[in-house]
Tab-separated table of C-alpha atoms in Angstrom:
chain	number	residue	atom	x	y	z
P	172	LYS	CA	109.115	109.606	119.047
P	173	GLY	CA	106.453	110.597	121.539
P	174	ARG	CA	104.664	112.959	119.150
P	175	LEU	CA	101.428	112.674	117.198
P	176	PRO	CA	102.133	112.781	113.434
P	177	VAL	CA	99.841	114.835	111.201
P	178	LEU	CA	100.619	114.357	107.519
P	179	TYR	CA	99.917	116.872	104.793
P	180	GLY	CA	99.984	116.196	101.090
P	181	SER	CA	98.338	117.637	98.040
P	182	SER	CA	95.430	116.628	95.905
P	183	GLY	CA	96.194	115.890	92.283
P	184	GLY	CA	97.818	112.484	92.646
P	185	TRP	CA	99.334	112.695	96.132
P	186	GLU	CA	96.287	111.471	98.029
P	187	GLY	CA	97.336	107.819	98.031
P	188	LEU	CA	100.897	108.586	99.062
P	189	THR	CA	99.802	110.733	101.999
P	190	TYR	CA	97.348	108.036	103.070
P	191	ARG	CA	100.072	105.373	102.740
P	192	TRP	CA	102.396	107.294	105.083
P	193	ARG	CA	99.588	107.465	107.661
P	194	THR	CA	98.642	103.801	107.450
P	195	GLN	CA	102.249	102.622	107.570
P	196	LEU	CA	102.908	104.705	110.693
P	197	GLU	CA	99.799	103.236	112.294
P	198	GLU	CA	100.451	99.645	111.273
P	199	ASN	CA	104.235	99.429	111.638
P	200	ALA	CA	104.954	101.856	114.489
P	201	LYS	CA	101.607	101.186	116.204
P	202	THR	CA	101.098	104.940	116.542
P	203	LEU	CA	97.998	106.950	115.783
P	204	ALA	CA	98.444	109.358	112.854
P	205	PHE	CA	96.267	111.727	110.852
P	206	HIS	CA	96.419	113.118	107.329
P	207	HIS	CA	94.842	115.864	105.299
P	208	LEU	CA	95.221	117.262	101.793
P	209	PHE	CA	95.836	120.707	100.395
P	210	PRO	CA	94.199	122.936	99.366
P	211	GLU	CA	91.342	121.830	101.682
P	212	ALA	CA	93.668	121.715	104.709
P	213	THR	CA	93.918	125.508	104.683
P	214	HIS	CA	90.272	125.956	105.520
P	215	ASN	CA	88.896	124.643	108.813
P	216	GLU	CA	91.851	122.534	109.896
P	217	LEU	CA	94.218	125.496	109.923
P	218	SER	CA	92.049	127.091	112.629
P	219	GLY	CA	92.283	123.956	114.755
P	220	TRP	CA	96.011	124.229	115.406
P	221	VAL	CA	95.390	126.111	118.670
P	222	GLU	CA	93.756	123.894	121.274
P	223	PRO	CA	94.387	121.901	123.296
P	224	ARG	CA	97.743	123.668	123.504
P	225	SER	CA	99.365	120.893	125.489
P	226	LEU	CA	98.500	118.422	122.709
P	227	VAL	CA	99.479	120.760	119.862
P	228	LYS	CA	102.967	121.014	121.354
P	229	LYS	CA	103.224	117.198	121.177
P	230	MET	CA	102.332	117.047	117.496
P	231	THR	CA	104.540	116.915	114.418
P	232	ALA	CA	103.206	118.172	111.111
P	233	ILE	CA	104.887	116.381	108.213
P	234	PHE	CA	104.522	118.021	104.807
P	235	LEU	CA	105.023	115.802	101.764
P	236	LYS	CA	106.199	118.169	99.051
P	237	ASP	CA	107.168	117.972	95.400
P	238	PRO	CA	108.011	120.664	92.837
P	239	ALA	CA	105.253	119.290	90.564
P	240	VAL	CA	102.612	120.444	93.061
P	241	HIS	CA	100.860	123.630	91.951
P	242	PRO	CA	102.812	126.748	93.090
P	243	LYS	CA	99.748	128.208	94.846
P	244	VAL	CA	99.403	125.009	96.894
P	245	LEU	CA	103.111	125.094	97.785
P	246	ARG	CA	102.683	128.697	99.010
P	247	ARG	CA	99.713	127.618	101.149
P	248	MET	CA	101.791	124.772	102.553
P	249	ALA	CA	104.587	127.199	103.470
P	250	PHE	CA	102.097	129.557	105.139
P	251	THR	CA	100.559	126.657	107.084
P	252	GLU	CA	104.006	125.464	108.197
P	253	GLY	CA	104.607	128.873	109.753
P	254	VAL	CA	101.244	128.914	111.548
P	255	ILE	CA	101.811	125.448	112.984
P	256	ARG	CA	105.385	126.238	114.021
P	257	ARG	CA	104.247	129.393	115.850
P	258	GLN	CA	101.764	127.276	117.843
P	259	GLY	CA	104.662	125.220	119.199
P	260	ALA	CA	104.304	122.068	117.115
P	261	ARG	CA	107.210	120.524	115.259
P	262	VAL	CA	107.201	120.853	111.456
P	263	LEU	CA	109.048	118.503	109.103
P	264	VAL	CA	109.181	118.546	105.305
P	265	ALA	CA	109.669	115.350	103.319
P	266	SER	CA	110.824	115.954	99.777
P	267	VAL	CA	113.017	113.926	97.436
P	268	SER	CA	114.730	114.482	94.106
P	269	GLY	CA	114.411	112.472	90.935
P	270	PRO	CA	114.087	112.817	87.162
P	271	SER	CA	110.348	112.146	87.002
P	272	LEU	CA	107.226	112.494	89.075
P	273	LEU	CA	106.899	108.710	89.298
P	274	SER	CA	110.470	108.262	90.555
P	275	ARG	CA	109.961	110.940	93.223
P	276	MET	CA	106.654	109.405	94.320
P	277	LEU	CA	108.279	105.969	94.640
P	278	LYS	CA	111.173	107.426	96.623
P	279	LEU	CA	108.791	109.269	98.934
P	280	LEU	CA	106.744	106.089	99.363
P	281	ALA	CA	109.888	104.145	100.316
P	282	LEU	CA	110.930	106.934	102.693
P	283	GLY	CA	107.547	106.737	104.443
P	284	ASP	CA	107.882	102.981	104.838
P	285	PHE	CA	111.398	103.404	106.247
P	286	VAL	CA	110.260	106.126	108.662
P	287	SER	CA	107.423	103.910	109.937
P	288	VAL	CA	109.752	100.972	110.608
P	289	TYR	CA	112.387	103.230	112.183
P	290	LEU	CA	109.766	104.762	114.485
P	291	ALA	CA	108.631	101.248	115.450
P	292	LEU	CA	112.200	100.435	116.449
P	293	LEU	CA	112.423	103.668	118.468
P	294	TYR	CA	109.245	102.639	120.301
P	295	GLY	CA	110.636	99.151	120.819
P	296	VAL	CA	107.801	97.442	118.947
P	297	ASP	CA	108.005	94.782	116.258
P	298	PRO	CA	106.612	96.337	113.054
P	299	THR	CA	105.633	93.030	111.451
P	300	PRO	CA	102.703	91.608	113.432
P	301	VAL	CA	99.344	93.299	113.057
P	302	LYS	CA	97.589	91.462	115.878
P	303	ARG	CA	94.577	93.763	116.109
P	304	VAL	CA	93.919	93.538	112.369
P	305	GLU	CA	94.190	89.752	112.497
P	306	ALA	CA	91.811	89.666	115.472
P	307	LEU	CA	89.324	91.842	113.599
P	308	LYS	CA	89.440	89.487	110.596
P	309	LYS	CA	88.473	86.600	112.891
P	310	PHE	CA	85.794	88.594	114.728
P	311	GLU	CA	82.266	87.317	114.180
P	312	GLY	CA	80.403	89.648	116.502
P	313	THR	CA	78.324	92.716	115.851
P	314	ILE	CA	79.666	95.749	114.094
P	315	CYS	CA	77.401	98.715	113.524
P	316	ALA	CA	77.863	100.791	110.386
P	317	ILE	CA	75.874	103.931	109.719
P	318	SER	CA	76.027	105.065	106.128
P	319	HIS	CA	74.040	106.420	103.215
P	320	ASP	CA	76.367	104.532	100.859
P	321	VAL	CA	74.283	101.596	99.632
P	322	TYR	CA	77.279	100.009	97.888
P	323	PHE	CA	79.243	99.999	101.144
P	324	LEU	CA	76.316	98.577	103.101
P	325	ASN	CA	75.770	95.858	100.496
P	326	ALA	CA	79.400	94.841	100.873
P	327	VAL	CA	79.433	94.586	104.672
P	328	ALA	CA	75.899	94.095	106.008
P	329	ASP	CA	74.135	90.843	106.743
P	330	HIS	CA	71.271	92.678	108.484
P	331	VAL	CA	69.895	96.178	107.969
P	332	VAL	CA	68.120	98.108	110.700
P	333	HIS	CA	65.870	100.803	109.278
P	334	ILE	CA	64.699	103.510	111.697
P	335	VAL	CA	62.046	105.986	110.567
P	336	GLN	CA	60.154	108.276	112.974
P	337	GLY	CA	60.905	105.972	115.903
P	338	LYS	CA	59.773	102.803	114.117
P	339	ILE	CA	62.471	100.102	113.868
P	340	THR	CA	62.411	97.467	111.145
P	341	VAL	CA	65.111	94.785	110.844
P	342	PHE	CA	65.757	93.282	107.402
P	343	PRO	CA	67.881	90.163	106.932
P	344	GLY	CA	70.496	90.574	104.219
P	345	ASN	CA	71.417	93.916	102.736
P	346	PHE	CA	69.940	96.464	100.367
């Protein structure tokens, strides 16, 4: 409670689980959270665990680990845990046992859901309503999306604003 959670998982099948932990913390406990995946997390992000020092000390890095993760990635996770700990942040490791990868993933998924609801209770918030999401679903105002992803724009846009060399053209519909 009172700390910013930063979740770390691994690529190779763990992406969805790490993302799920983050979204459940945000939706149920109404707390901002971040996530990143190894091995990429050992590049630029590792350097960022310095400033602002006052914020770093209020963060908790949560590592989602499993023995099926590549040994080199597990060593990088352990190294990163040490770096983060030395900066004054809290480090937690979430790992479960089970006879198969699927059973361990399901257990870790359930643990993340439980943690998010428990944190909501610690904050004194009801984990069930998602008032801001419901309000967004009813919102009929303007939302600006900037993207090079034509498929995304086709799915969300009802107008496209094209800006080239200072000239603005508005197209009704999408691409």
